Coordinates of C-alpha atoms and ligand atoms in Angstrom, one line a residue:
X1 CA 2.3 -22.9 20.4
X2 CA 2.5 -19.4 19.0
X3 CA 5.3 -16.9 19.8
X4 CA 5.7 -13.3 19.6
X5 CA 9.2 -12.3 18.6
X6 CA 10.8 -9.2 20.2
X7 CA 12.8 -8.8 17.1
X8 CA 10.3 -9.9 14.3
X9 CA 11.7 -11.2 10.9
X10 CA 9.4 -8.6 9.1
X11 CA 7.3 -5.7 10.1
X12 CA 5.2 -3.6 7.7
X13 CA 5.7 0.2 7.9
X14 CA 2.0 1.3 7.9
X15 CA 0.9 4.3 9.8
X16 CA -1.0 7.6 10.0
X17 CA -0.6 8.6 6.5
X18 CA -1.9 5.4 5.2
X19 CA -4.9 5.6 7.6
X20 CA -5.8 9.1 6.3
X21 CA -5.7 7.7 2.7
X22 CA -8.1 5.0 3.6
X23 CA -10.4 7.4 5.4
X24 CA -10.8 9.3 2.0
X25 CA -11.9 6.2 0.3
X26 CA -14.5 5.5 2.9
X27 CA -15.8 9.1 2.4
X28 CA -15.9 8.7 -1.3
X29 CA -18.2 5.7 -1.3
X30 CA -16.2 3.7 -3.8
X31 CA -14.2 1.1 -2.0
X32 CA -14.1 -1.5 -4.9
X33 CA -11.6 -1.8 -7.6
X34 CA -10.9 0.2 -10.8
X35 CA -12.1 3.4 -9.2
X36 CA -10.5 6.8 -8.6
X37 CA -7.9 5.7 -6.5
X38 CA -7.1 2.6 -8.5
X39 CA -6.7 4.7 -11.6
X40 CA -4.6 7.3 -9.7
X41 CA -2.3 4.5 -8.5
X42 CA -2.0 3.1 -12.0
X43 CA -0.9 6.6 -13.3
X44 CA 1.6 6.9 -10.5
X45 CA 3.1 3.4 -11.5
X46 CA 3.1 4.3 -15.2
X47 CA 5.2 7.4 -14.4
X48 CA 7.5 5.9 -12.0
X49 CA 8.5 3.1 -14.3
X50 CA 8.3 5.0 -17.6
X51 CA 6.0 2.1 -18.8
X52 CA 3.4 1.8 -21.6
X53 CA 0.9 0.7 -19.0
X54 CA 0.4 -0.3 -15.4
X55 CA -2.3 -2.4 -14.1
X56 CA -3.1 -2.6 -10.3
X57 CA -4.1 -6.2 -9.3
X58 CA -4.9 -8.1 -6.2
X59 CA -1.5 -9.9 -5.9
X60 CA 1.6 -10.6 -7.7
X61 CA 0.4 -14.2 -8.4
X62 CA -2.5 -12.7 -10.4
X63 CA -0.1 -10.3 -12.1
X64 CA 2.1 -13.3 -13.4
X65 CA -1.1 -15.2 -14.4
X66 CA -2.2 -12.4 -16.4
X67 CA 1.3 -11.9 -17.8
X68 CA 1.3 -15.4 -19.2
X69 CA -2.2 -14.9 -20.8
X70 CA -1.3 -11.5 -22.3
X71 CA 1.9 -12.8 -23.8
X72 CA 0.0 -15.7 -25.4
X73 CA 1.5 -18.8 -23.5
X74 CA -0.4 -21.8 -24.6
X75 CA -0.8 -25.3 -23.2
X76 CA 2.3 -27.4 -23.9
X77 CA 4.6 -24.3 -24.2
X78 CA 7.8 -24.3 -22.1
X79 CA 8.7 -21.4 -19.9
X80 CA 12.0 -21.2 -18.2
X81 CA 11.7 -20.0 -14.5
X82 CA 14.2 -19.1 -12.0
X83 CA 14.3 -21.9 -9.5
X84 CA 15.4 -20.4 -6.2
X85 CA 12.2 -18.3 -5.3
X86 CA 8.8 -18.3 -3.8
X87 CA 7.5 -20.7 -6.5
X88 CA 4.8 -18.2 -7.9
X89 CA 6.5 -18.1 -11.4
X90 CA 6.1 -21.9 -11.8
X91 CA 2.5 -21.8 -10.6
X92 CA 1.7 -19.1 -13.2
X93 CA 3.2 -21.2 -16.0
X94 CA 0.9 -24.1 -14.8
X95 CA -2.1 -21.9 -14.6
X96 CA -2.2 -21.7 -18.3
X97 CA -1.3 -25.4 -19.0
X98 CA 2.3 -24.7 -19.9
X99 CA 5.3 -26.4 -18.6
X100 CA 7.8 -24.8 -16.1
X101 CA 11.5 -25.5 -16.9
X102 CA 13.6 -24.8 -14.0
X103 CA 16.9 -22.8 -14.3
X104 CA 19.6 -22.9 -11.7
X105 CA 20.9 -19.8 -10.1
X106 CA 24.2 -18.0 -9.6
X107 CA 25.7 -19.0 -6.1
X108 CA 26.8 -15.4 -5.3
X109 CA 23.5 -13.5 -6.2
X110 CA 20.9 -16.4 -6.0
X111 CA 19.4 -15.0 -9.3
X112 CA 18.8 -17.1 -12.4
X113 CA 22.0 -18.0 -14.2
X114 CA 21.8 -16.7 -17.9
X115 CA 24.0 -19.7 -18.9
X116 CA 21.7 -22.3 -17.3
X117 CA 18.8 -20.4 -19.4
X118 CA 20.8 -20.8 -22.7
X119 CA 21.2 -24.4 -22.1
X120 CA 17.5 -25.1 -21.4
X121 CA 16.1 -23.6 -24.5
X122 CA 14.4 -26.0 -26.8
X123 CA 11.9 -26.0 -29.6
X124 CA 8.8 -25.5 -27.3
X125 CA 10.5 -22.6 -25.2
X126 CA 8.5 -19.4 -25.6
X127 CA 9.9 -17.3 -22.7
X128 CA 11.7 -16.8 -19.5
X129 CA 10.5 -15.5 -15.9
X130 CA 13.6 -14.1 -14.1
X131 CA 13.3 -13.2 -10.5
X132 CA 14.8 -10.4 -8.5
X133 CA 15.6 -12.8 -5.6
X134 CA 14.5 -11.4 -2.2
X135 CA 15.3 -7.9 -3.9
X136 CA 18.5 -8.5 -5.8
X137 CA 17.9 -7.9 -9.6
X138 CA 18.9 -10.7 -12.0
X139 CA 21.2 -10.2 -15.0
X140 CA 18.8 -8.6 -17.4
X141 CA 21.5 -7.5 -20.1
X142 CA 22.6 -11.1 -20.6
X143 CA 19.1 -12.6 -20.3
X144 CA 17.7 -10.1 -23.0
X145 CA 20.4 -11.0 -25.4
X146 CA 19.8 -14.8 -25.1
X147 CA 16.0 -14.0 -25.3
X148 CA 16.3 -11.8 -28.4
X149 CA 18.6 -14.4 -30.2
X150 CA 15.7 -17.0 -29.7
X151 CA 12.6 -14.7 -30.0
X152 CA 11.7 -15.3 -26.4
X153 CA 9.9 -12.9 -24.0
X154 CA 11.3 -12.1 -20.6
X155 CA 9.2 -11.4 -17.6
X156 CA 10.6 -9.8 -14.5
X157 CA 9.2 -11.2 -11.2
X158 CA 10.0 -8.0 -9.2
X159 CA 7.8 -9.0 -6.3
X160 CA 10.5 -8.3 -3.7
X161 CA 12.4 -5.7 -5.6
X162 CA 10.5 -2.4 -5.5
X163 CA 13.3 0.2 -5.1
X164 CA 16.2 -1.8 -6.4
X165 CA 18.1 -0.9 -9.5
X166 CA 20.1 -2.6 -12.2
X167 CA 22.6 -0.5 -14.3
X168 CA 20.8 2.7 -13.1
X169 CA 17.4 1.3 -14.1
X170 CA 14.6 0.7 -11.6
X171 CA 13.6 -3.0 -10.9
X172 CA 10.1 -3.2 -12.3
X173 CA 11.2 -1.8 -15.6
X174 CA 14.0 -4.2 -16.6
X175 CA 12.0 -6.4 -18.9
X176 CA 8.9 -6.1 -21.2
X177 CA 6.7 -7.2 -18.5
X178 CA 7.2 -6.9 -14.8
X179 CA 5.2 -8.1 -11.8
X180 CA 5.1 -6.4 -8.4
X181 CA 4.0 -7.6 -5.2
X182 CA 2.6 -5.4 -2.4
X183 CA 2.0 -8.3 0.1
X184 CA 2.5 -7.5 3.8
X185 CA 6.1 -9.0 3.8
X186 CA 7.4 -6.9 0.9
X187 CA 9.0 -3.4 1.1
X188 CA 5.8 -1.5 0.1
X189 CA 2.5 -3.0 1.0
X190 CA -1.3 -2.7 1.1
X191 CA -1.6 -6.0 3.1
X192 CA -2.2 -7.9 -0.2
X193 CA -1.7 -6.3 -3.7
X194 CA 0.2 -6.4 -6.9
X195 CA 0.8 -4.7 -10.1
X196 CA 1.7 -5.6 -13.7
X197 CA 4.0 -3.3 -15.5
X198 CA 4.2 -3.4 -19.3
X199 CA 6.3 -1.6 -22.0
X200 CA 3.7 -2.4 -24.5
X201 CA 0.3 -0.5 -23.7
X202 CA -1.6 -3.4 -25.4
X203 CA -0.3 -5.9 -23.1
X204 CA -1.4 -3.8 -20.1
X205 CA -4.8 -3.3 -21.7
X206 CA -5.3 -7.1 -22.2
X207 CA -4.4 -7.6 -18.6
X208 CA -6.5 -4.8 -17.2
X209 CA -9.6 -6.3 -19.2
X210 CA -9.0 -9.9 -18.0
X211 CA -8.6 -8.8 -14.4
X212 CA -12.1 -7.6 -14.3
X213 CA -14.1 -10.5 -16.0
X214 CA -13.4 -9.1 -19.2
X215 CA -15.7 -6.1 -19.1
X216 CA -13.7 -3.2 -17.9
X217 CA -14.2 -0.7 -15.1
X218 CA -17.7 -0.9 -13.6
X219 CA -16.9 2.6 -12.0
X220 CA -16.3 4.1 -15.5
X221 CA -19.7 2.5 -16.8
X222 CA -21.6 4.2 -14.0
X223 CA -20.1 7.6 -15.0
X224 CA -21.7 7.3 -18.6
X225 CA -25.0 8.9 -19.3
X226 CA -27.4 6.6 -20.9
X227 CA -27.6 2.9 -20.5
X228 CA -24.9 1.1 -22.6
X229 CA -24.7 -2.6 -21.6
X230 CA -21.2 -4.1 -21.9
X231 CA -20.8 -7.6 -23.2
X232 CA -18.7 -10.5 -22.0
X233 CA -16.5 -11.7 -24.9
X234 CA -14.1 -13.7 -23.1
X235 CA -13.5 -15.4 -19.9
X236 CA -11.8 -13.2 -17.4
X237 CA -11.1 -13.1 -13.8
X238 CA -11.6 -11.0 -10.7
X239 CA -8.0 -9.9 -9.9
X240 CA -8.8 -6.3 -9.2
X241 CA -7.1 -4.3 -6.4
X242 CA -9.7 -2.5 -4.2
X243 CA -9.5 1.2 -4.1
X244 CA -8.9 0.8 -0.3
X245 CA -5.6 -0.9 -1.0
X246 CA -4.8 1.4 -3.9
X247 CA -5.0 4.5 -1.6
X248 CA -2.7 2.8 1.0
X249 CA -0.3 2.0 -2.0
X250 CA -0.3 5.5 -3.2
X251 CA 1.3 6.6 0.2
X252 CA 3.6 3.5 0.2
X253 CA 4.9 4.1 -3.2
X254 CA 5.9 7.8 -2.2
X255 CA 7.7 6.4 0.9
X256 CA 9.9 3.7 -1.0
X257 CA 12.9 5.9 -0.8
X258 CA 12.6 6.5 2.9
X259 CA 11.8 3.0 3.7
X260 CA 14.6 1.6 1.7
X261 CA 17.1 3.9 3.1
X262 CA 16.3 2.5 6.5
X263 CA 16.7 -1.1 5.3
X264 CA 19.9 -0.2 3.6
X265 CA 21.3 1.0 7.0
X266 CA 20.2 -2.3 8.6
X267 CA 22.1 -4.3 5.8
X268 CA 25.2 -2.0 6.2
X269 CA 25.3 -2.6 9.9
X270 CA 25.0 -6.4 9.5
X271 CA 27.9 -6.3 7.1
X272 CA 30.0 -4.4 9.7
X273 CA 29.0 -6.7 12.5
X274 CA 29.2 -10.2 10.7
X275 CA 31.4 -9.6 7.8
X276 CA 34.4 -11.2 9.6
X277 CA 32.4 -14.4 10.7
X278 CA 34.0 -17.4 8.7
X279 CA 31.0 -19.6 9.3
X280 CA 28.8 -17.1 7.5
X281 CA 28.6 -15.8 3.9
X282 CA 26.8 -12.4 3.7
X283 CA 24.8 -11.1 0.7
X284 CA 27.1 -9.5 -1.8
X285 CA 25.7 -7.0 -4.2
X286 CA 27.4 -6.7 -7.6
X287 CA 28.4 -3.1 -8.5
X288 CA 26.0 -2.7 -11.2
X289 CA 22.9 -3.2 -9.2
X290 CA 21.3 -2.1 -5.7
X291 CA 19.2 -4.3 -3.4
X292 CA 15.9 -3.7 -2.1
X293 CA 16.4 -5.9 0.9
X294 CA 13.0 -7.5 1.0
X295 CA 14.9 -10.2 3.1
X296 CA 18.5 -10.5 4.4
X297 CA 19.7 -13.9 3.8
X298 CA 23.0 -15.3 5.2
X299 CA 24.4 -18.6 4.0
X300 CA 25.6 -20.8 6.8
X301 CA 28.8 -22.8 6.5
X302 CA 28.3 -26.5 5.7
X303 CA 29.4 -27.5 9.2
X304 CA 26.6 -25.5 10.9
X305 CA 23.3 -27.0 11.9
X306 CA 20.8 -24.6 10.5
X307 CA 17.8 -25.9 12.4
X308 CA 19.7 -25.7 15.7
X309 CA 20.7 -22.1 15.0
X310 CA 17.1 -21.1 14.1
X311 CA 16.0 -22.8 17.4
X312 CA 18.4 -20.7 19.4
X313 CA 17.4 -17.4 17.8
X314 CA 13.7 -18.0 18.1
X315 CA 14.2 -19.0 21.8
X316 CA 15.5 -15.6 22.3
X317 CA 12.7 -13.9 20.5
X318 CA 14.5 -13.3 17.2
X319 CA 12.5 -14.0 14.1
X320 CA 14.2 -16.1 11.4
X321 CA 13.3 -18.3 8.5
X322 CA 14.6 -20.6 5.8
X323 CA 14.6 -17.8 3.3
X324 CA 13.0 -19.1 0.0
X325 CA 12.5 -22.3 -2.0
X326 CA 14.1 -24.6 -4.4
X327 CA 11.1 -24.7 -6.8
X328 CA 12.1 -27.9 -8.5
X329 CA 12.2 -29.8 -5.2
X330 CA 8.5 -28.9 -4.5
X331 CA 6.5 -32.1 -4.9
X332 CA 3.7 -30.4 -7.0
X333 CA 6.0 -29.8 -9.9
X334 CA 7.0 -33.5 -10.2
X335 CA 10.2 -32.9 -12.2
X336 CA 13.3 -34.9 -12.5
X337 CA 15.4 -31.7 -13.2
X338 CA 18.3 -30.8 -10.8
X339 CA 19.4 -27.2 -9.9
X340 CA 22.2 -27.9 -7.4
X341 CA 23.1 -24.4 -6.4
X342 CA 19.4 -23.6 -5.7
X343 CA 19.1 -26.8 -3.7
X344 CA 22.2 -25.8 -1.8
X345 CA 21.1 -22.3 -1.0
X346 CA 17.7 -23.7 0.0
X347 CA 19.4 -25.9 2.8
X348 CA 21.9 -23.4 4.0
X349 CA 20.4 -20.0 3.8
X350 CA 19.0 -18.3 7.0
X351 CA 16.7 -15.2 6.8
X352 CA 17.4 -12.8 9.6
X353 CA 15.3 -9.8 10.7
X354 CA 15.1 -7.2 7.9
X355 CA 12.5 -4.3 7.8
X356 CA 12.4 -0.5 8.3
X357 CA 11.4 -0.6 11.9
X358 CA 14.5 -2.3 13.4
X359 CA 16.6 -0.2 15.7
X360 CA 20.3 -0.4 15.6
X361 CA 20.3 -1.9 19.0
X362 CA 18.0 -4.8 17.7
X363 CA 20.5 -5.2 14.7
X364 CA 23.4 -5.6 17.2
X365 CA 21.4 -8.0 19.3
X366 CA 20.6 -10.2 16.3
X367 CA 24.2 -10.1 15.0
X368 CA 25.6 -11.1 18.4
X369 CA 23.0 -13.9 18.9
X370 CA 23.6 -15.3 15.3
X371 CA 27.4 -15.4 15.8
X372 CA 27.2 -17.2 19.2
X373 CA 24.5 -19.6 17.7
X374 CA 26.6 -20.6 14.5
X375 CA 29.7 -21.1 16.7
X376 CA 27.8 -23.3 19.2
X377 CA 26.2 -25.4 16.4
X378 CA 29.3 -25.9 14.1
X379 CA 30.4 -29.6 13.7
X380 CA 33.9 -28.5 12.9
X381 CA 36.4 -28.1 15.8
X382 CA 37.1 -24.4 16.2
X383 CA 39.4 -22.5 18.3
X384 CA 38.2 -19.6 20.1
X385 CA 39.5 -16.4 18.3
Ligands
PLP401 C1 5.9 -12.9 -2.6 C2 6.3 -13.2 -4.1 C3 5.4 -13.6 -4.9 C4 4.0 -13.7 -4.7 O1 3.5 -12.4 -4.4 P1 1.9 -12.2 -4.0 O2 1.5 -10.7 -4.1 O3 1.8 -12.8 -2.6 O4 1.0 -13.1 -4.9 C5 5.6 -13.8 -6.3 N1 7.0 -14.0 -6.6 C6 8.0 -13.8 -5.7 C7 9.4 -13.8 -6.1 C8 7.7 -13.4 -4.4 O5 8.7 -13.3 -3.5

């Protein structure tokens, strides 16, 4: 049976400005990828991130796949991946026949633990994919030091982190290659969409070419006088972002500050309302970074029955979810590795409504319902406060 939540877990902020941008694309007659809007979006992203190059692609999974190819990852290579995440990084490693090695995460931030990375490096390790967990940037200073010592690449999976910062720098520019998602559940969206941001223009060029079957922009070719016939010199993919989506994203990128300000206010209110609840641990943002709040995950005390809490919230029309995954526990990866902190967060975290369209009344309603539910479904004997 389907339900419609009164207070949904996520809600994309798409409106009149985005509609107007789409109307322009319809009028132009070029809705496909790598046209004028796609190019304009790539320029906008390149400037925003101060990058060598930016490539607009169909989704973040495609961006991660292209990153592995552009960085020369070969079958049998090992790539260390953050464990506690939507498992796209491990998928990307497998796309190129390489082996994902799962690194446990910090208990306080849920981001990849640099110490775990250092311990997992072996003779076949070629790089690390760090994840900005639901919008919280990882420890790039420590990760880069370790990577430099061993000649490894670092890729930033910033799928959830558009708008976040680390030591004053933008998430999406914290490693030599970063991958962004513009999926409908992220902070800036075109429904589906993604981008690869690279410090080295050659990496961006390689990714752009492979994203269009290896022959470059058909739009550009249509502008040339004469009849040059491009040749296919390698196997590429169709990972292009449509100009329709690019037009939407140009508007969304311009609204990142406004939308993030609203999510920040929601997070601050949750902290005020729930900070004293002993059965919950709220997200804590280290002083050297800011959060993009793709999700707001609370960690339930071990005595609390998460499934029952979720059932209560949903029964009252409040969206919630398990948050994200312990990748190493997913059957497809068939690993014997253990990541105890990731496994623990996978069992105890609960994502509660977080998006820019929430009213403060709704935030108060969520907080009140959650507090009641965790107190009802705790196994430990508690006295009323
Ligand atoms: C959502 C997400 C992805 C996948 O993004 P798509 O654009 O849907 O492919 C990858 N990595 C992380 C960390 C994500 O949260």
